[in-house]
Short mmCIF file of C-alpha atoms and ligand atoms in Angstrom, two decimals:
data_model
loop_
_atom_site.label_atom_id
_atom_site.label_comp_id
_atom_site.label_asym_id
_atom_site.label_seq_id
_atom_site.Cartn_x
_atom_site.Cartn_y
_atom_site.Cartn_z
CA MET A 1 -143.86 1.55 -17.28
CA SER A 2 -143.85 4.33 -19.88
CA SER A 3 -142.28 3.74 -23.28
CA TYR A 4 -140.09 6.85 -23.19
CA HIS A 5 -136.31 6.68 -23.34
CA VAL A 6 -134.42 6.78 -20.06
CA GLU A 7 -133.47 10.48 -20.51
CA THR A 8 -137.11 11.47 -20.87
CA LYS A 9 -138.07 9.35 -17.85
CA CYS A 10 -135.43 11.14 -15.73
CA VAL A 11 -137.13 14.44 -16.48
CA GLN A 12 -140.80 13.53 -16.81
CA SER A 13 -141.72 10.35 -14.92
CA GLY A 14 -143.25 10.13 -11.47
CA TYR A 15 -145.23 13.32 -11.05
CA SER A 16 -147.82 14.51 -13.56
CA PRO A 17 -149.89 17.49 -12.43
CA LYS A 18 -153.57 17.68 -13.22
CA ASN A 19 -155.23 20.82 -14.51
CA GLY A 20 -154.24 23.83 -12.40
CA GLU A 21 -151.86 21.93 -10.14
CA PRO A 22 -148.23 23.03 -9.52
CA ARG A 23 -145.91 22.22 -12.43
CA VAL A 24 -143.13 21.21 -10.03
CA MET A 25 -143.86 18.38 -7.59
CA PRO A 26 -144.98 19.87 -4.26
CA ILE A 27 -143.36 18.87 -0.98
CA VAL A 28 -146.14 17.41 1.13
CA GLN A 29 -144.59 18.26 4.49
CA SER A 30 -147.36 16.67 6.52
CA THR A 31 -147.23 13.70 8.83
CA THR A 32 -150.92 13.02 8.52
CA PHE A 33 -153.93 13.18 6.21
CA LYS A 34 -157.54 14.10 6.93
CA TYR A 35 -160.66 12.01 6.22
CA ASP A 36 -164.36 12.77 6.52
CA SER A 37 -165.45 9.42 7.91
CA THR A 38 -164.15 6.99 10.50
CA GLU A 39 -165.22 4.16 8.27
CA GLN A 40 -163.03 5.22 5.36
CA MET A 41 -160.02 5.57 7.64
CA GLY A 42 -160.74 2.03 8.88
CA ARG A 43 -160.71 0.67 5.34
CA LEU A 44 -157.28 2.25 4.81
CA PHE A 45 -155.96 0.50 7.91
CA ASP A 46 -157.29 -2.83 6.63
CA LEU A 47 -155.62 -2.23 3.23
CA GLU A 48 -159.04 -2.46 1.61
CA GLU A 49 -158.66 0.95 0.08
CA SER A 50 -155.53 2.82 -0.88
CA GLY A 51 -154.88 6.33 0.34
CA TYR A 52 -152.51 8.30 2.54
CA PHE A 53 -153.00 8.40 6.26
CA TYR A 54 -149.62 8.64 7.93
CA THR A 55 -146.26 9.55 6.37
CA ARG A 56 -144.45 6.64 8.05
CA LEU A 57 -146.38 4.33 5.69
CA ALA A 58 -146.56 6.52 2.62
CA ASN A 59 -146.25 10.15 1.55
CA PRO A 60 -147.27 11.61 -1.84
CA THR A 61 -143.92 13.38 -2.44
CA SER A 62 -141.88 10.28 -1.67
CA ASP A 63 -144.26 8.13 -3.72
CA ASN A 64 -143.88 10.34 -6.79
CA VAL A 65 -140.11 10.00 -6.60
CA ALA A 66 -140.34 6.23 -6.04
CA ALA A 67 -142.59 6.07 -9.12
CA LYS A 68 -139.92 7.85 -11.19
CA ILE A 69 -137.23 5.40 -10.10
CA CYS A 70 -139.66 2.52 -10.68
CA ASP A 71 -140.22 3.70 -14.25
CA LEU A 72 -136.47 4.19 -14.80
CA GLU A 73 -135.79 0.60 -13.69
CA GLY A 74 -138.80 -0.86 -15.48
CA GLY A 75 -140.44 -2.24 -12.34
CA VAL A 76 -144.05 -2.52 -11.13
CA ALA A 77 -143.72 -0.89 -7.69
CA ALA A 78 -141.13 0.96 -5.61
CA MET A 79 -140.64 2.58 -2.24
CA LEU A 80 -138.15 5.09 -0.89
CA THR A 81 -136.28 4.45 2.34
CA SER A 82 -134.35 6.83 4.58
CA SER A 83 -130.98 5.36 3.51
CA GLY A 84 -129.41 2.77 1.25
CA GLN A 85 -128.69 0.69 4.34
CA ALA A 86 -132.41 0.60 5.15
CA ALA A 87 -133.13 -0.50 1.57
CA SER A 88 -130.58 -3.34 1.82
CA PHE A 89 -131.95 -4.45 5.18
CA TYR A 90 -135.61 -4.36 4.12
CA SER A 91 -134.90 -6.11 0.83
CA ILE A 92 -133.62 -9.16 2.73
CA PHE A 93 -135.71 -8.99 5.90
CA ASN A 94 -138.89 -8.80 3.82
CA ILE A 95 -138.44 -12.48 2.87
CA CYS A 96 -136.04 -13.83 5.52
CA SER A 97 -136.54 -14.76 9.17
CA ALA A 98 -134.33 -16.38 11.81
CA GLY A 99 -132.97 -19.64 10.41
CA ASP A 100 -132.96 -18.43 6.80
CA HIS A 101 -129.93 -18.03 4.58
CA VAL A 102 -128.78 -15.80 1.73
CA VAL A 103 -126.07 -16.22 -0.91
CA SER A 104 -124.23 -12.96 -1.59
CA SER A 105 -121.42 -11.86 -3.84
CA SER A 106 -118.35 -11.24 -1.68
CA THR A 107 -117.53 -7.95 -3.39
CA ILE A 108 -120.12 -5.63 -1.88
CA TYR A 109 -120.17 -2.27 -0.12
CA GLY A 110 -118.50 -2.37 3.31
CA GLY A 111 -121.63 -1.17 5.10
CA THR A 112 -123.69 -3.90 3.43
CA TYR A 113 -121.09 -6.48 4.42
CA ASN A 114 -121.34 -5.42 8.09
CA LEU A 115 -125.11 -5.50 7.95
CA PHE A 116 -125.13 -8.99 6.45
CA ALA A 117 -122.19 -10.65 8.21
CA VAL A 118 -122.56 -9.14 11.68
CA THR A 119 -125.91 -7.50 12.37
CA MET A 120 -128.22 -9.83 10.46
CA LYS A 121 -126.39 -12.80 11.90
CA ARG A 122 -127.63 -11.59 15.29
CA LEU A 123 -131.15 -11.91 13.89
CA GLY A 124 -130.36 -15.50 12.91
CA ILE A 125 -130.13 -14.79 9.17
CA LEU A 126 -126.92 -16.28 7.78
CA PHE A 127 -124.99 -15.33 4.65
CA THR A 128 -122.60 -17.28 2.47
CA PHE A 129 -120.31 -15.06 0.40
CA VAL A 130 -119.23 -16.27 -3.02
CA SER A 131 -116.67 -14.78 -5.36
CA PRO A 132 -118.31 -12.79 -8.18
CA ASP A 133 -116.41 -15.01 -10.60
CA ALA A 134 -117.48 -18.28 -8.94
CA SER A 135 -118.27 -21.08 -11.37
CA GLU A 136 -121.80 -22.42 -11.68
CA GLU A 137 -120.82 -25.42 -9.50
CA GLU A 138 -119.28 -23.17 -6.84
CA MET A 139 -122.41 -21.03 -6.81
CA ASN A 140 -124.74 -24.02 -6.54
CA ALA A 141 -122.69 -25.38 -3.63
CA ALA A 142 -123.40 -22.23 -1.62
CA PHE A 143 -127.17 -22.85 -1.46
CA THR A 144 -128.89 -24.61 1.45
CA PRO A 145 -132.55 -25.65 1.79
CA GLU A 146 -132.99 -22.45 3.86
CA THR A 147 -131.64 -20.11 1.16
CA LYS A 148 -134.20 -17.39 0.39
CA ALA A 149 -132.34 -14.92 -1.84
CA VAL A 150 -129.20 -14.12 -3.80
CA PHE A 151 -127.59 -10.68 -3.55
CA GLY A 152 -124.98 -8.71 -5.54
CA GLU A 153 -123.97 -5.22 -6.73
CA THR A 154 -124.04 -4.31 -10.44
CA ILE A 155 -120.72 -2.49 -9.95
CA ALA A 156 -119.24 -3.31 -6.56
CA ASN A 157 -118.25 -0.44 -4.28
CA PRO A 158 -115.22 -0.16 -4.04
CA ALA A 159 -113.88 -3.37 -5.67
CA MET A 160 -115.33 -2.26 -9.06
CA THR A 161 -116.17 -5.80 -10.11
CA VAL A 162 -119.10 -6.10 -12.52
CA LEU A 163 -121.79 -8.60 -11.52
CA ASP A 164 -122.56 -11.28 -14.07
CA ILE A 165 -126.27 -10.68 -13.50
CA GLU A 166 -127.41 -13.48 -15.82
CA LYS A 167 -125.20 -16.03 -14.05
CA PHE A 168 -126.38 -14.97 -10.59
CA ALA A 169 -130.03 -14.88 -11.74
CA LYS A 170 -129.73 -18.35 -13.22
CA ALA A 171 -128.35 -19.80 -9.98
CA ALA A 172 -131.01 -18.00 -7.90
CA HIS A 173 -133.88 -19.14 -10.10
CA ALA A 174 -132.59 -22.73 -10.25
CA HIS A 175 -133.06 -22.74 -6.46
CA GLY A 176 -136.46 -21.02 -6.52
CA VAL A 177 -135.29 -17.73 -4.98
CA PRO A 178 -135.06 -14.12 -6.24
CA LEU A 179 -131.95 -12.19 -7.22
CA ILE A 180 -131.63 -8.82 -5.45
CA VAL A 181 -129.25 -6.38 -7.14
CA ASP A 182 -127.85 -3.17 -5.66
CA ASN A 183 -127.72 -0.93 -8.75
CA THR A 184 -126.35 2.16 -6.98
CA PHE A 185 -123.18 2.73 -9.01
CA ALA A 186 -124.53 1.90 -12.47
CA THR A 187 -127.89 3.65 -12.04
CA PRO A 188 -130.73 2.73 -14.41
CA VAL A 189 -129.18 5.11 -16.94
CA ASN A 190 -126.33 2.65 -17.53
CA CYS A 191 -127.86 -0.70 -16.53
CA ARG A 192 -131.33 -2.02 -15.81
CA PRO A 193 -130.79 -5.31 -13.95
CA PHE A 194 -134.40 -6.45 -14.53
CA GLU A 195 -133.57 -6.79 -18.24
CA TRP A 196 -130.96 -9.40 -17.29
CA GLY A 197 -133.06 -11.45 -14.88
CA ALA A 198 -132.81 -9.65 -11.52
CA ASP A 199 -136.06 -9.66 -9.52
CA ILE A 200 -135.56 -6.85 -7.01
CA VAL A 201 -133.35 -3.77 -7.40
CA ILE A 202 -132.20 -1.56 -4.57
CA HIS A 203 -130.35 1.75 -4.50
CA SER A 204 -128.48 4.02 -2.22
CA THR A 205 -130.00 7.16 -3.76
CA THR A 206 -127.40 9.06 -1.71
CA LYS A 207 -124.95 8.56 -4.58
CA TYR A 208 -125.55 9.45 -8.26
CA MET A 209 -129.33 9.70 -8.02
CA ASP A 210 -129.22 12.58 -5.56
CA GLY A 211 -125.91 13.44 -7.17
CA HIS A 212 -125.16 16.57 -5.17
CA ALA A 213 -124.37 15.03 -1.76
CA THR A 214 -127.36 16.65 -0.08
CA SER A 215 -129.54 13.75 1.13
CA VAL A 216 -129.02 10.22 2.40
CA GLY A 217 -131.68 7.93 0.96
CA GLY A 218 -132.53 4.58 -0.54
CA CYS A 219 -135.02 2.84 -2.80
CA ILE A 220 -136.38 -0.66 -3.42
CA VAL A 221 -137.91 -1.56 -6.80
CA ASP A 222 -139.92 -4.71 -7.50
CA SER A 223 -139.82 -6.14 -11.03
CA GLY A 224 -143.08 -7.97 -10.34
CA LYS A 225 -141.64 -10.95 -12.20
CA PHE A 226 -140.75 -13.34 -9.40
CA ASP A 227 -143.39 -16.02 -8.85
CA TRP A 228 -143.62 -16.26 -5.05
CA ASN A 229 -146.45 -18.78 -5.25
CA ALA A 230 -144.35 -21.20 -7.30
CA ASN A 231 -142.20 -21.56 -4.17
CA ALA A 232 -144.90 -20.75 -1.65
CA ASP A 233 -143.36 -22.81 1.15
CA LYS A 234 -140.16 -20.74 0.99
CA PHE A 235 -141.98 -17.42 1.36
CA PRO A 236 -144.72 -17.85 3.97
CA GLY A 237 -144.62 -14.12 4.77
CA LEU A 238 -145.96 -13.40 1.29
CA THR A 239 -148.09 -16.46 0.62
CA THR A 240 -149.87 -17.02 3.97
CA PRO A 241 -152.10 -14.63 5.97
CA ASP A 242 -150.52 -11.71 7.86
CA ASP A 243 -152.13 -11.56 11.30
CA SER A 244 -151.08 -7.96 11.70
CA TYR A 245 -153.52 -7.07 8.88
CA HIS A 246 -156.49 -9.27 9.77
CA GLY A 247 -155.18 -12.08 7.65
CA VAL A 248 -154.26 -10.39 4.38
CA THR A 249 -152.28 -12.70 2.08
CA TYR A 250 -150.02 -10.38 0.07
CA THR A 251 -149.72 -12.51 -3.07
CA GLU A 252 -153.51 -12.91 -3.23
CA ARG A 253 -154.41 -9.30 -2.59
CA PHE A 254 -151.56 -7.52 -4.39
CA GLY A 255 -150.44 -9.92 -7.13
CA SER A 256 -147.18 -8.96 -8.80
CA ALA A 257 -146.54 -6.11 -6.33
CA ALA A 258 -146.87 -8.40 -3.26
CA TYR A 259 -143.21 -8.10 -2.20
CA LEU A 260 -143.13 -4.32 -2.36
CA VAL A 261 -146.54 -3.84 -0.72
CA LYS A 262 -145.47 -6.06 2.17
CA ALA A 263 -142.21 -4.11 2.58
CA THR A 264 -144.21 -0.88 2.76
CA VAL A 265 -147.22 -1.75 4.88
CA GLN A 266 -145.47 -4.17 7.23
CA LEU A 267 -141.73 -3.36 7.44
CA MET A 268 -142.05 0.40 7.04
CA ARG A 269 -144.99 0.43 9.46
CA ASP A 270 -142.99 -1.48 12.07
CA LEU A 271 -139.43 -0.22 11.50
CA GLY A 272 -140.11 3.26 10.16
CA SER A 273 -137.03 4.08 8.03
CA VAL A 274 -138.98 6.63 6.07
CA PRO A 275 -137.37 9.53 4.16
CA ALA A 276 -138.31 13.13 4.94
CA PRO A 277 -140.50 14.52 2.14
CA GLN A 278 -138.01 17.40 1.83
CA ASN A 279 -135.22 14.91 1.10
CA SER A 280 -137.38 13.13 -1.46
CA PHE A 281 -137.74 16.49 -3.19
CA TYR A 282 -133.96 16.97 -3.33
CA LEU A 283 -133.67 13.45 -4.74
CA SER A 284 -136.23 14.31 -7.37
CA LEU A 285 -134.22 17.37 -8.46
CA GLY A 286 -131.14 15.18 -8.75
CA LEU A 287 -132.94 12.56 -10.83
CA GLU A 288 -133.96 15.17 -13.40
CA THR A 289 -130.33 15.52 -14.53
CA LEU A 290 -129.10 11.99 -13.77
CA HIS A 291 -128.73 11.07 -17.46
CA LEU A 292 -126.61 14.16 -18.19
CA ARG A 293 -124.41 13.76 -15.15
CA MET A 294 -123.78 10.04 -15.70
CA GLU A 295 -122.54 10.75 -19.20
CA ARG A 296 -120.01 13.28 -17.92
CA HIS A 297 -118.99 11.18 -14.89
CA CYS A 298 -118.24 8.30 -17.27
CA SER A 299 -116.31 10.25 -19.89
CA ASN A 300 -114.26 12.07 -17.22
CA ALA A 301 -113.52 8.84 -15.34
CA LEU A 302 -112.42 7.03 -18.49
CA ALA A 303 -110.04 9.90 -19.37
CA VAL A 304 -108.65 9.93 -15.81
CA ALA A 305 -108.26 6.12 -15.78
CA LYS A 306 -106.32 6.22 -19.07
CA HIS A 307 -104.10 9.00 -17.76
CA LEU A 308 -103.34 7.23 -14.47
CA GLN A 309 -102.65 3.98 -16.28
CA ASN A 310 -99.74 5.65 -18.11
CA HIS A 311 -98.42 7.48 -15.05
CA PRO A 312 -95.02 6.18 -13.83
CA LYS A 313 -95.96 6.56 -10.15
CA VAL A 314 -99.18 4.58 -10.44
CA GLY A 315 -98.94 0.82 -9.87
CA TRP A 316 -102.34 -0.22 -11.13
CA VAL A 317 -105.72 1.18 -12.18
CA HIS A 318 -109.04 -0.61 -11.97
CA TYR A 319 -111.92 0.81 -14.01
CA PRO A 320 -114.41 -1.54 -15.67
CA SER A 321 -114.65 0.53 -18.87
CA LEU A 322 -110.87 0.45 -19.51
CA PRO A 323 -110.23 -1.98 -22.39
CA SER A 324 -107.33 -3.56 -20.46
CA ASP A 325 -109.45 -4.13 -17.32
CA SER A 326 -110.32 -7.60 -16.06
CA GLU A 327 -113.98 -6.52 -15.92
CA PHE A 328 -114.06 -5.06 -19.44
CA ALA A 329 -115.91 -7.97 -21.07
CA LEU A 330 -118.64 -7.91 -18.41
CA ALA A 331 -118.79 -4.11 -18.61
CA GLN A 332 -119.20 -4.29 -22.40
CA LYS A 333 -122.12 -6.67 -21.91
CA TYR A 334 -123.94 -5.03 -19.00
CA LEU A 335 -122.71 -1.42 -19.19
CA PRO A 336 -122.16 -0.60 -22.88
CA LYS A 337 -122.94 3.12 -22.37
CA GLY A 338 -120.35 3.45 -19.60
CA SER A 339 -119.98 2.22 -16.03
CA CYS A 340 -119.75 5.09 -13.51
CA GLY A 341 -117.43 7.82 -12.26
CA VAL A 342 -115.67 5.74 -9.64
CA LEU A 343 -112.32 4.07 -10.21
CA SER A 344 -109.69 2.61 -7.96
CA PHE A 345 -105.94 2.68 -8.23
CA GLY A 346 -102.77 2.15 -6.24
CA VAL A 347 -99.74 4.45 -6.09
CA LYS A 348 -96.36 2.74 -6.21
CA GLY A 349 -94.75 2.63 -2.79
CA THR A 350 -95.97 2.19 0.75
CA ARG A 351 -99.31 2.74 2.41
CA GLU A 352 -97.83 6.03 3.72
CA ASP A 353 -97.21 7.16 0.12
CA ALA A 354 -100.88 6.58 -0.65
CA VAL A 355 -101.88 8.69 2.33
CA ALA A 356 -99.34 11.44 1.43
CA PHE A 357 -100.67 11.54 -2.13
CA MET A 358 -104.19 12.03 -0.84
CA ASP A 359 -103.14 14.76 1.56
CA HIS A 360 -101.56 16.72 -1.33
CA LEU A 361 -104.73 16.84 -3.42
CA GLN A 362 -106.29 20.29 -3.73
CA LEU A 363 -109.33 19.96 -5.97
CA ALA A 364 -110.24 16.40 -5.00
CA ALA A 365 -111.47 16.37 -1.41
CA ILE A 366 -111.00 13.59 1.14
CA VAL A 367 -114.58 12.69 2.10
CA THR A 368 -116.55 9.60 3.06
CA HIS A 369 -118.64 9.83 -0.03
CA VAL A 370 -118.59 8.89 -3.67
CA ALA A 371 -120.68 9.53 -6.71
CA ASP A 372 -121.52 13.19 -6.48
CA VAL A 373 -120.69 16.14 -8.73
CA ARG A 374 -117.43 16.97 -6.88
CA THR A 375 -114.31 14.86 -7.36
CA CYS A 376 -113.36 13.12 -4.13
CA VAL A 377 -111.07 10.37 -2.78
CA LEU A 378 -111.14 7.80 -0.02
CA HIS A 379 -108.74 5.18 1.31
CA PRO A 380 -111.06 2.24 2.14
CA ALA A 381 -108.49 0.36 4.24
CA SER A 382 -108.28 3.32 6.63
CA HIS A 383 -111.89 4.50 6.28
CA THR A 384 -114.99 2.55 5.13
CA HIS A 385 -113.43 -0.91 5.50
CA ARG A 386 -111.18 -0.32 8.51
CA GLN A 387 -113.03 -2.90 10.64
CA MET A 388 -112.08 -5.70 8.24
CA ASN A 389 -108.99 -7.84 8.69
CA ASP A 390 -106.60 -8.48 5.77
CA ALA A 391 -108.32 -11.71 4.69
CA GLU A 392 -111.73 -10.04 4.72
CA LEU A 393 -110.30 -7.08 2.81
CA ALA A 394 -108.86 -9.41 0.19
CA SER A 395 -112.14 -11.25 -0.30
CA ALA A 396 -113.96 -7.92 -0.59
CA GLY A 397 -111.50 -7.04 -3.39
CA VAL A 398 -109.89 -4.21 -1.40
CA SER A 399 -106.09 -4.10 -1.16
CA SER A 400 -104.47 -1.93 1.50
CA ASP A 401 -103.04 0.46 -1.14
CA LEU A 402 -106.39 0.89 -2.91
CA ILE A 403 -107.42 4.52 -3.38
CA ARG A 404 -111.02 5.02 -4.42
CA LEU A 405 -111.38 8.03 -6.67
CA SER A 406 -114.83 9.36 -7.46
CA VAL A 407 -114.48 11.49 -10.56
CA GLY A 408 -116.86 14.44 -10.61
CA ILE A 409 -118.25 16.52 -13.45
CA GLU A 410 -115.66 19.33 -13.34
CA ASN A 411 -113.41 19.98 -16.35
CA VAL A 412 -111.39 16.80 -16.72
CA ASN A 413 -108.12 18.68 -17.33
CA ASP A 414 -108.38 20.33 -13.92
CA ILE A 415 -108.95 16.93 -12.28
CA ILE A 416 -105.94 15.41 -14.06
CA GLU A 417 -103.74 18.40 -13.19
CA ASP A 418 -104.63 18.01 -9.51
CA LEU A 419 -103.82 14.30 -9.53
CA ASP A 420 -100.52 15.00 -11.32
CA GLN A 421 -99.37 17.63 -8.82
CA ALA A 422 -100.20 15.34 -5.88
CA LEU A 423 -98.37 12.41 -7.53
CA ALA A 424 -95.38 14.70 -8.17
CA SER A 425 -95.16 15.39 -4.44
CA ILE A 426 -94.47 11.76 -3.45
C1 PLP B 1 -123.41 3.92 -0.07
C2 PLP B 1 -123.88 2.60 -0.49
C3 PLP B 1 -124.84 1.90 0.27
C4 PLP B 1 -125.37 2.43 1.58
O1 PLP B 1 -126.19 3.53 1.34
P1 PLP B 1 -126.43 4.73 2.39
O2 PLP B 1 -127.34 5.60 1.61
O3 PLP B 1 -125.11 5.33 2.71
O4 PLP B 1 -127.09 4.13 3.59
C5 PLP B 1 -125.26 0.67 -0.20
N1 PLP B 1 -124.77 0.15 -1.35
C6 PLP B 1 -123.85 0.80 -2.10
C7 PLP B 1 -123.35 0.18 -3.35
C8 PLP B 1 -123.37 2.04 -1.69
O5 PLP B 1 -122.45 2.67 -2.43
#
């Protein structure tokens, strides 16, 4: 980890050219890498030597970008994945097998909820969902002897609850398991979960990190702090020999980076959710301005939230950085520089009014996306969360009138004017 400030890391970390090399990180658009001897290639396959041999396992462009995100989060190792979904899946599957169990905050991204509650259940990995404001007793009651991890989102998409990272970390560690935090909405510019006790951080880089809505991608970062050997019986995949690598034991061979190395050389080898080097390059361009964009996303969103809060046609506004918000105290603690550009609100009236309001917007586009430079809106109950029933929606913190507004980095007065004209039409 470098000692630079986060802004400098956004620009400088990850790739450092040697004498005479390109100043800007090259795109290594090659599936494969050449070696002079069979023997050396063999050592790479046995993990006895490190080096590139096939892009499904590792690629220099993607590795440079992972190294930048690793430095931003303050971790020891990181890998890129082809999507945020792949990152969520790998982060759990790396330490869970059939029969295992995970405790998760109930307010998480809809896609993550499906993955956990439906698809991973088919693999025999079960989840218990707890309210983000569960008491310590309620949290402890959710654990079973098979529990292998705790999961939550720094700022939940789209419920906008702020995770009490210290509380979740304490419960996880009391049961000898790591806390995995999805830090997509906050980004390391506004929150670094490792500083509050999280052990693994994941991202959908598709959102603010890319920032321009060009490339779907994900990332997993390992803090290197979790002691797998202290609970060796819970994590046999890390602490006992892997037959698929001639008996390598990850914690012995790779020390603090054991979790991340296993995810790369075993899960990525076998499942192959690898990003295209070209997409890693786009992500890298986005990361170079992440600190500037986050600042503007946050100041614009706060101004929009304050405006909507005073609008007679708006029933409620939920934005963690609003002083009147239920999440404000947690946001002050974990997100003092600002939360993100996303807020949710409800227009007074029926579900049809919400839809009519959205259809009247001109600047803000209706898209299945959030967290890029352009202002956009989504109605989760009819889009991302439409497969959930009312009870599931309620526990995910999504009411049927909830409109998710992702405030971009345009001039804030233009954004407010657009919202006002659409509200005037209903
Ligand atoms: C979008 C999102 C994901 C899924 O990421 P993809 O890149 O779309 O696969 C996961 N978590 C959060 C918080 C998200 O917003």
